[in-house]
PDB file of C-alpha atoms in Angstrom:
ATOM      1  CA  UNK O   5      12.683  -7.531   2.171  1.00 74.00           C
ATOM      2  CA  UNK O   6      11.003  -4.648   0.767  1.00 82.00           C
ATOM      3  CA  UNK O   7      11.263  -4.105  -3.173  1.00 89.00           C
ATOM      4  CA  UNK O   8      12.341  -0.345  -1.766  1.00 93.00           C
ATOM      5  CA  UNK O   9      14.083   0.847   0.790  1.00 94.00           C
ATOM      6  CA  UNK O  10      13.924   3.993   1.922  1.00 93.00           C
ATOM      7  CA  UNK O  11      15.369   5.980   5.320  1.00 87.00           C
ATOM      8  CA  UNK O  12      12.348   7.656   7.098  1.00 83.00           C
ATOM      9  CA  UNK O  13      14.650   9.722   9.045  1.00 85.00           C
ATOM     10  CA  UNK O  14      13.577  12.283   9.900  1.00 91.00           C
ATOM     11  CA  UNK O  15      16.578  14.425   8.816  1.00 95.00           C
ATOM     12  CA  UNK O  16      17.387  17.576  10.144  1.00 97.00           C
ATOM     13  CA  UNK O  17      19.683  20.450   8.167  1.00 97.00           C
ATOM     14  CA  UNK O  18      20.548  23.861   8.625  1.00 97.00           C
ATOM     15  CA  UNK O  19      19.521  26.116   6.622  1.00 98.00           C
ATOM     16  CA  UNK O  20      21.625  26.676   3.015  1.00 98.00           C
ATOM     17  CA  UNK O  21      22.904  22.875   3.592  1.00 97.00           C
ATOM     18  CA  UNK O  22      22.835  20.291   1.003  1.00 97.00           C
ATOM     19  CA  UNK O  23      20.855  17.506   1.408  1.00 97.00           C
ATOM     20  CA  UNK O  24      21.222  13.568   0.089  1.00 97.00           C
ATOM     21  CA  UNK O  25      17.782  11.529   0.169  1.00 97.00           C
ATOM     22  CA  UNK O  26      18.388   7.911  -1.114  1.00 97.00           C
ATOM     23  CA  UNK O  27      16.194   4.732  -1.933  1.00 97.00           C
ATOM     24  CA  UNK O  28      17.553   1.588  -2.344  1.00 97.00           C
ATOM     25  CA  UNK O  29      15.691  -1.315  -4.528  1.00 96.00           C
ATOM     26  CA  UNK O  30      16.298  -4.832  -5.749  1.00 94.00           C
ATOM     27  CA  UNK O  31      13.846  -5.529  -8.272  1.00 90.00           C
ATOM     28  CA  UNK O  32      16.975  -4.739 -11.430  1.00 90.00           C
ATOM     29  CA  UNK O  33      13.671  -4.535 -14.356  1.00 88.00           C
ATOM     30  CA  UNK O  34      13.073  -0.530 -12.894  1.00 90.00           C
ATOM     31  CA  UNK O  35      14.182   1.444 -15.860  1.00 89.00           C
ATOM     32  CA  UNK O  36      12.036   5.006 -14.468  1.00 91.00           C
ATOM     33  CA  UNK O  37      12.530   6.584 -11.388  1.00 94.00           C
ATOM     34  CA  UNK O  38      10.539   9.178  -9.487  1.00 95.00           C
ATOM     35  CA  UNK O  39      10.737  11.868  -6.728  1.00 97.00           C
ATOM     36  CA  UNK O  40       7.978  12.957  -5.023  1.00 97.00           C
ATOM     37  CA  UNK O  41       7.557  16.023  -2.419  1.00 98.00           C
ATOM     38  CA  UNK O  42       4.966  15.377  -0.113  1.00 97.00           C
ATOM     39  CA  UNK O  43       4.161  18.687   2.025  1.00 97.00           C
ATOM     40  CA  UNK O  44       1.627  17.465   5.791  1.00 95.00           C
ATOM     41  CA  UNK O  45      -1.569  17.220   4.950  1.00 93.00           C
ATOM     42  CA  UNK O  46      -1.245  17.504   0.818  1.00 95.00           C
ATOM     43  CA  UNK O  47      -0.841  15.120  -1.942  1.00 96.00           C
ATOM     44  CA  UNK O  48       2.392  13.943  -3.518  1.00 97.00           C
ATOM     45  CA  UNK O  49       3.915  16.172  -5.983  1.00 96.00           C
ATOM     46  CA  UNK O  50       6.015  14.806  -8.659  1.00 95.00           C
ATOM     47  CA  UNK O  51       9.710  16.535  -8.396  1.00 96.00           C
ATOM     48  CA  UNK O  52      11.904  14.619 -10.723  1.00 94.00           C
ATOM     49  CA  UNK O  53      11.586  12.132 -13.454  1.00 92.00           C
ATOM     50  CA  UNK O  54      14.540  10.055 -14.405  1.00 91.00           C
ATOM     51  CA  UNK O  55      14.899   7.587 -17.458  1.00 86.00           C
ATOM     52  CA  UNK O  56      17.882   4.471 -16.728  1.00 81.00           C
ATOM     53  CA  UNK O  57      20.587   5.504 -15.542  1.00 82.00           C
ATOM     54  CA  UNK O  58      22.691   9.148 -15.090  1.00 85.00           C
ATOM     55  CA  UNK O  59      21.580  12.483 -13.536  1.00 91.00           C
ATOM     56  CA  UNK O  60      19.323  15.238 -14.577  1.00 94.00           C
ATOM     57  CA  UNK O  61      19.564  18.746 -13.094  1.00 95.00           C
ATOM     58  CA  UNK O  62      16.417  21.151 -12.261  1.00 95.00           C
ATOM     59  CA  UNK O  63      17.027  23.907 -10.825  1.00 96.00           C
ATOM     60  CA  UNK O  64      18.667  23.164  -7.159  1.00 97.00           C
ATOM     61  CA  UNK O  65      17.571  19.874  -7.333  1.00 98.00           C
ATOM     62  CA  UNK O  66      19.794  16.914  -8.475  1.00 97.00           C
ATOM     63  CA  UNK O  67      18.659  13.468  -9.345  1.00 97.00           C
ATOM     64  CA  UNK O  68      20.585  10.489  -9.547  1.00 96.00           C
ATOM     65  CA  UNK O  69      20.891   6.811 -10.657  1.00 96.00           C
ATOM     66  CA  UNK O  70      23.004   4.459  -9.838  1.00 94.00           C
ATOM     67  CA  UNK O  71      21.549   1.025 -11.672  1.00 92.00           C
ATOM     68  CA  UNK O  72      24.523  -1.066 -11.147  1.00 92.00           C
ATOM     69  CA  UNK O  73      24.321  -0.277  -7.726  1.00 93.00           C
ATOM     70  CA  UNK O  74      20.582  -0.208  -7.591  1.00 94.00           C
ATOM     71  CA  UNK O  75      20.547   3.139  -5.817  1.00 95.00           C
ATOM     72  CA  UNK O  76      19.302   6.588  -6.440  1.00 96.00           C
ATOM     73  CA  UNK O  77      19.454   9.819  -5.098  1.00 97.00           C
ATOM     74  CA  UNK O  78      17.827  13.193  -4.499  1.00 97.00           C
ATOM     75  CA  UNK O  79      20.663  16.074  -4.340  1.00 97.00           C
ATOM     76  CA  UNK O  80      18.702  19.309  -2.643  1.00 98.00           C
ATOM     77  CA  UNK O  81      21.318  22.502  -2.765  1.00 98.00           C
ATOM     78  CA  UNK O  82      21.286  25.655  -0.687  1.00 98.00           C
ATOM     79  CA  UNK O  83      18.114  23.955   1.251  1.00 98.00           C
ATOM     80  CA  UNK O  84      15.338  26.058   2.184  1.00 98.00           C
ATOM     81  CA  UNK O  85      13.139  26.076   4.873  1.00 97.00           C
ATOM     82  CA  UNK O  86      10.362  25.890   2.180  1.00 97.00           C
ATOM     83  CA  UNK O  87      11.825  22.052   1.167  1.00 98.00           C
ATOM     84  CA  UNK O  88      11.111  20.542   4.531  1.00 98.00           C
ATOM     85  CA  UNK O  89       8.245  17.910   3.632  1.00 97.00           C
ATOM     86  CA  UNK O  90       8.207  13.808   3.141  1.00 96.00           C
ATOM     87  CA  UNK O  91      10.619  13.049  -0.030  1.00 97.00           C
ATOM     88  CA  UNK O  92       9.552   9.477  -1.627  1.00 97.00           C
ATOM     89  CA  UNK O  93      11.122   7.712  -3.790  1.00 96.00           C
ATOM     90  CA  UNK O  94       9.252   5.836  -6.386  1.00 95.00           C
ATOM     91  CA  UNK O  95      10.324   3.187  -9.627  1.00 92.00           C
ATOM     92  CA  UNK O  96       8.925   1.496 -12.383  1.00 88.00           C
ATOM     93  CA  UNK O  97       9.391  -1.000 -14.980  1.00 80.00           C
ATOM     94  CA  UNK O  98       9.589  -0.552 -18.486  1.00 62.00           C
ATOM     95  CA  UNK O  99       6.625  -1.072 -21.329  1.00 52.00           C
ATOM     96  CA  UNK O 100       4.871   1.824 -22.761  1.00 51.00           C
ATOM     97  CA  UNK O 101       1.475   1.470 -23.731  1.00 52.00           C
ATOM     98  CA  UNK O 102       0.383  -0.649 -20.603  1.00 58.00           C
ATOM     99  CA  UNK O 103       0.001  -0.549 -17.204  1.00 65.00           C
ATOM    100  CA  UNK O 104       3.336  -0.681 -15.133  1.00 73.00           C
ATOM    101  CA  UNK O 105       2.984  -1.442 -11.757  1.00 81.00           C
ATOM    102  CA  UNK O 106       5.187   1.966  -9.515  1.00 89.00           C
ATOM    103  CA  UNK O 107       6.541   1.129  -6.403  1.00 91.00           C
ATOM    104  CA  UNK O 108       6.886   3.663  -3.597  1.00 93.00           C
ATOM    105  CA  UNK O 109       9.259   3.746  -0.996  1.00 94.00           C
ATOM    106  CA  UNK O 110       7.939   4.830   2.467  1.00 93.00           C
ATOM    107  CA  UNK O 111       9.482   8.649   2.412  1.00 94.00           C
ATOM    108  CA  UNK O 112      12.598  10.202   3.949  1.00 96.00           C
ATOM    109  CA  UNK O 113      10.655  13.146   6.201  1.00 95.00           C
ATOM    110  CA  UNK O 114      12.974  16.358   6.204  1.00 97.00           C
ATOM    111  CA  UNK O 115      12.917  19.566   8.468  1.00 97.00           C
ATOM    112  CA  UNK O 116      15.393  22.263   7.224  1.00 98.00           C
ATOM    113  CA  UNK O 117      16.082  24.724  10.116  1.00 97.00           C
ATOM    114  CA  UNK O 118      16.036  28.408   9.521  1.00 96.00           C
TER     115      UNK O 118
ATOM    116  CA  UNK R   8      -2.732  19.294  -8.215  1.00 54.00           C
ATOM    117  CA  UNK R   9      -2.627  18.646 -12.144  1.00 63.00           C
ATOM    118  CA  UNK R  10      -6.160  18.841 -12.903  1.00 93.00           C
ATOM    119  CA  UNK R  11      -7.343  16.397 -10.180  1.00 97.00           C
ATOM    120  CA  UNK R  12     -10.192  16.848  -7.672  1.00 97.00           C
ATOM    121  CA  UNK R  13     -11.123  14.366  -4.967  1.00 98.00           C
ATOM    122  CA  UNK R  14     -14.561  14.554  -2.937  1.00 97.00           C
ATOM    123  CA  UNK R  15     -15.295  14.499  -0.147  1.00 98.00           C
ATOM    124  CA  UNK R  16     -11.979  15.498   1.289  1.00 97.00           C
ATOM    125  CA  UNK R  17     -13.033  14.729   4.846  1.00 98.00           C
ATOM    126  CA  UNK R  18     -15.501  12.394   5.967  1.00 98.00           C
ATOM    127  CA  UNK R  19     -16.323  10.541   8.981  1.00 98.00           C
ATOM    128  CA  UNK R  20     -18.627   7.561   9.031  1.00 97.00           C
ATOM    129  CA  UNK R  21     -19.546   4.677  10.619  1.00 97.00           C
ATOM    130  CA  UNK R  22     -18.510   0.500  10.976  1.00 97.00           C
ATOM    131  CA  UNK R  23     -20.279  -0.841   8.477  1.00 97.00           C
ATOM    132  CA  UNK R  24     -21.989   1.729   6.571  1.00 97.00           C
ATOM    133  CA  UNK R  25     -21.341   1.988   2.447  1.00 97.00           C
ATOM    134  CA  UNK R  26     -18.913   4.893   1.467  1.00 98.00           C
ATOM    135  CA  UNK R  27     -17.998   6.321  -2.017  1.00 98.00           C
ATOM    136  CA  UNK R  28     -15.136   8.392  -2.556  1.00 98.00           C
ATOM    137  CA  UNK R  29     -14.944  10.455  -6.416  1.00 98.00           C
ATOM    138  CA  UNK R  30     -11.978  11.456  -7.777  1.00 98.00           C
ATOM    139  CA  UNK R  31     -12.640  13.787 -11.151  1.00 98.00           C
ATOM    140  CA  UNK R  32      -9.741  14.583 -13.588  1.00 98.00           C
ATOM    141  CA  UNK R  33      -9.644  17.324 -16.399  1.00 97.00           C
ATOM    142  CA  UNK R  34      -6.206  16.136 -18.201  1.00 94.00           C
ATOM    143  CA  UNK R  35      -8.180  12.982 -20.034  1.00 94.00           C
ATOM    144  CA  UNK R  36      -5.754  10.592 -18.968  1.00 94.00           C
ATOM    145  CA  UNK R  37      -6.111   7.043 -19.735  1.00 93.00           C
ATOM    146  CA  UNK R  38      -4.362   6.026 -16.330  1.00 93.00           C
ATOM    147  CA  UNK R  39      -6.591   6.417 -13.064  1.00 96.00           C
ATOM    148  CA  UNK R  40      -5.693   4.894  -9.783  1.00 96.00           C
ATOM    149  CA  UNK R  41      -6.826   5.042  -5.948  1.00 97.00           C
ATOM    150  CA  UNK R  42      -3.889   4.429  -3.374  1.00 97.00           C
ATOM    151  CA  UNK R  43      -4.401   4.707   0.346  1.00 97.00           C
ATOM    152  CA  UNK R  44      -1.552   6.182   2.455  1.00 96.00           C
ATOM    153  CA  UNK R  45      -0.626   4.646   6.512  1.00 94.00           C
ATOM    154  CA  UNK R  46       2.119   5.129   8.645  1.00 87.00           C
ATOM    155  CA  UNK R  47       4.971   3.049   7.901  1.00 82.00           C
ATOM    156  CA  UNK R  48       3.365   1.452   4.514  1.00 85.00           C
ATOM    157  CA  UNK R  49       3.705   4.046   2.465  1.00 87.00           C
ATOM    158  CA  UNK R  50       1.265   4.526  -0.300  1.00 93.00           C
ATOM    159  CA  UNK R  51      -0.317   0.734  -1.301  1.00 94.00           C
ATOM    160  CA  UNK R  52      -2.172   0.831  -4.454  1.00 94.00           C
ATOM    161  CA  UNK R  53      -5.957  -0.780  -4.259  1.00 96.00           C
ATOM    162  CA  UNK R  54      -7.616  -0.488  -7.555  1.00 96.00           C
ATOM    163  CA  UNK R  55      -6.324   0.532 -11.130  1.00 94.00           C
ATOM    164  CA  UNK R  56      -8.183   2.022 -13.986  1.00 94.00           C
ATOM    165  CA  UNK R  57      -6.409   1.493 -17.515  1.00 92.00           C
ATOM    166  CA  UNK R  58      -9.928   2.842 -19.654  1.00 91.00           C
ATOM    167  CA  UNK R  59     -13.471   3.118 -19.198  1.00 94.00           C
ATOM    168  CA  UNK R  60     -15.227   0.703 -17.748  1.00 92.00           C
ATOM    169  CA  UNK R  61     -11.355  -1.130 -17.745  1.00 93.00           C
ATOM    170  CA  UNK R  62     -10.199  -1.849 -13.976  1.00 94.00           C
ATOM    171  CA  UNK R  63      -7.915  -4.320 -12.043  1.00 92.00           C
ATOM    172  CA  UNK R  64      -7.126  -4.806  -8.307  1.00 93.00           C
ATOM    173  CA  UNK R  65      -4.059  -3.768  -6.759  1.00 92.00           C
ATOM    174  CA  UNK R  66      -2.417  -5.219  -3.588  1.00 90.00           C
ATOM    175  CA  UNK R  67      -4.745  -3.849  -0.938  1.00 95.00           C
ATOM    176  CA  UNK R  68      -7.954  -4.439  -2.891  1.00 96.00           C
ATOM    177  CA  UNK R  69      -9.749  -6.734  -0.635  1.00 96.00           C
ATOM    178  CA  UNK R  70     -13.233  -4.291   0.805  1.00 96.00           C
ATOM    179  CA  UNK R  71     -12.936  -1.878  -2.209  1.00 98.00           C
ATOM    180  CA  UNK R  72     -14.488  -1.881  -5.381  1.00 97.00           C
ATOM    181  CA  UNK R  73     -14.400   0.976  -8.269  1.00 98.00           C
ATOM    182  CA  UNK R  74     -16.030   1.585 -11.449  1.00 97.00           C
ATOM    183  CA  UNK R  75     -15.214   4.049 -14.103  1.00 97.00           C
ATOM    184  CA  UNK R  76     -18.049   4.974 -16.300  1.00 96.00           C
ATOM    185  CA  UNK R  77     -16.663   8.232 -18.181  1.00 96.00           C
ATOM    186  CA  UNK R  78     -12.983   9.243 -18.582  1.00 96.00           C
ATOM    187  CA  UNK R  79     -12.954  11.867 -16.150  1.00 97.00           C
ATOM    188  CA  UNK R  80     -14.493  10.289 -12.769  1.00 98.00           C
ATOM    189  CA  UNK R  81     -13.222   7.431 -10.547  1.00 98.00           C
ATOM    190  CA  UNK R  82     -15.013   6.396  -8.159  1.00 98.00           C
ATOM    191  CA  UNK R  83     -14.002   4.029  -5.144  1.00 98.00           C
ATOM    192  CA  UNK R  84     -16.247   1.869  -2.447  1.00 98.00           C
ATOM    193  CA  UNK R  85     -16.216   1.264   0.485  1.00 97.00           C
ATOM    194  CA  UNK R  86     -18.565  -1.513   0.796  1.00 93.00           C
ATOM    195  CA  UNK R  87     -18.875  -1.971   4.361  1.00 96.00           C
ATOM    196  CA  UNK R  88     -16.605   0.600   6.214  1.00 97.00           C
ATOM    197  CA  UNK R  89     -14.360  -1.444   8.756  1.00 97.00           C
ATOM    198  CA  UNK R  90     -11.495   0.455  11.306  1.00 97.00           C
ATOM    199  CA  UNK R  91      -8.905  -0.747   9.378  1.00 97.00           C
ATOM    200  CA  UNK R  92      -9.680   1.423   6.579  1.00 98.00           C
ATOM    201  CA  UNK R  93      -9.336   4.165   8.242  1.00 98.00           C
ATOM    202  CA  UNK R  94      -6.650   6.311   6.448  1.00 98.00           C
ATOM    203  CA  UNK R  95      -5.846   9.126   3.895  1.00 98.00           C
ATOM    204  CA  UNK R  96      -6.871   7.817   0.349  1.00 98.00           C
ATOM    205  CA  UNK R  97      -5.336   9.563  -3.032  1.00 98.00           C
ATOM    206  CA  UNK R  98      -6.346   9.135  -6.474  1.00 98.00           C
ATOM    207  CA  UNK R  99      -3.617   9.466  -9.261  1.00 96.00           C
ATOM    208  CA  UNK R 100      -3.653   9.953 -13.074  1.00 95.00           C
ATOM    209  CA  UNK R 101      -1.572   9.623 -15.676  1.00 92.00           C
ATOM    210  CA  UNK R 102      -0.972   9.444 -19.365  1.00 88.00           C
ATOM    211  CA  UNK R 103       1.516   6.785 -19.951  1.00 80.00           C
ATOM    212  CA  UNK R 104       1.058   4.533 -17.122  1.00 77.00           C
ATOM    213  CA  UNK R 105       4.919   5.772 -15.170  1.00 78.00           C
ATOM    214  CA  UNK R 106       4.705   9.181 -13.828  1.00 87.00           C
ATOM    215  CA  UNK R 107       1.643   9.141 -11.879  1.00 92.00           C
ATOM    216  CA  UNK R 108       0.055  13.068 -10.645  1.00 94.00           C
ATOM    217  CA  UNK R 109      -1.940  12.508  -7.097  1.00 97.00           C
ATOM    218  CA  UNK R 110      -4.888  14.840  -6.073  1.00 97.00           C
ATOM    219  CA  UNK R 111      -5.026  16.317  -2.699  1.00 97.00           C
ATOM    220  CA  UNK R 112      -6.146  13.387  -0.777  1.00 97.00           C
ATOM    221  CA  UNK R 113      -9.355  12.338   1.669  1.00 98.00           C
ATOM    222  CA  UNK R 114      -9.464  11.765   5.292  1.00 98.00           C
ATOM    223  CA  UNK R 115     -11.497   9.076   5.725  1.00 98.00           C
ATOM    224  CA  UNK R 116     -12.105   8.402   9.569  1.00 98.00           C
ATOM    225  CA  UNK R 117     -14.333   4.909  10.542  1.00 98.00           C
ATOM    226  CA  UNK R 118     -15.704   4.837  14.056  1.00 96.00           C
TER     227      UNK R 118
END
């Protein structure tokens, strides 16, 4: 079993739709949790930062985590056609001042249809 | 792409020849890293940089080797190019060792 789970999909949405991307994990020392956007052919882009547990707003995105379930969440609102692009997921553990090992999962690919 | 250049950002080359990839940052993090990205593995790191001349494998590290002789530069080898490495190969930075900023990637192709 992989640390991370992720959906590849891919997922396809209408235009103006909201969209749920979610990782699963098992490893319960992850205290930081990532987003990344991923457009073909480009490097990951970091979209969200998360800290424990809770959810943290930018803009129409929407992160969540769920540590007693050991689940999190990317909440996209009013999607545009602009979002469509590989969505991973990615934790860590916790220790500042050293190395921490992140984990990716594999990416959720989404198309948003005009 | 936060300050982070890769070269080359295509390349083609042969079984068995050397190759060196660069990856140059302008943010003077402490945190460099090389991960290569495949189809259905996702992004697997290979080598770690946690200072200068300061490196450690990762889990693909077996055919790679690095060095990192100033801050800014990163370099990754390819000792003797085999098929299986063909694939698209990112370097990362990042200040606190958690949130990790890629650069734009290269294609490496072996034939």
């Amino acid at each position: 079993q992989k640390e991370v789970e992720q959906d590849p999909g891919p997922l396809s949405v209408p235009e103006g739709a909201i969209v749920s991307l979610n990782c699963t994990y098992s490893n319960s020392a992850f205290q930081y949790f990532m987003w990344y956007r991923q457009y073909s052919r480009k490097g990951p882009e970091l979209l969200m930062y998360t800290y424990s547990s809770g959810n943290k707003e930018d803009g129409r995105f929407t992160a969540q985590v769920d540590k007693s379930s050991k689940y999190i969440s990317l909440f996209i609102r009013d999607s545009q056609p602009s979002d469509s692009a590989t969505y991973l997921c990615a934790m860590s553990g916790t220790g500042s001042g050293g190395y921490q090992k992140v984990t990716f999962g594999t990416g959720t690919k989404l198309q948003v249809i005009p | 792409d936060a300050g982070i250049t890769q070269s080359p950002r295509h390349k083609v080359t042969e079984t068995g020849t050397p190759v060196t990839l660069r990856c140059h940052q302008t943010e003077n993090h402490r945190y460099m890293y090389w991960y290569r990205q495949d189809p259905g593995h996702g992004l697997r790191l290979i080598h770690y940089s946690y200072g200068v001349k300061d490196t450690d494998k990762g889990e693909v590290s077996d055919g790679y080797s690095v060095s990192r002789s100033k801050t800014e530069d990163f370099l990754l080898t390819l000792e003797s190019a085999t098929s299986s490495q063909t694939s698209v190969y990112f370097c990362a930075i990042s200040f606190r060792g958690d949130e990790q900023y890629f650069g734009p990637g290269t294609r490496l192709t072996v034939t």
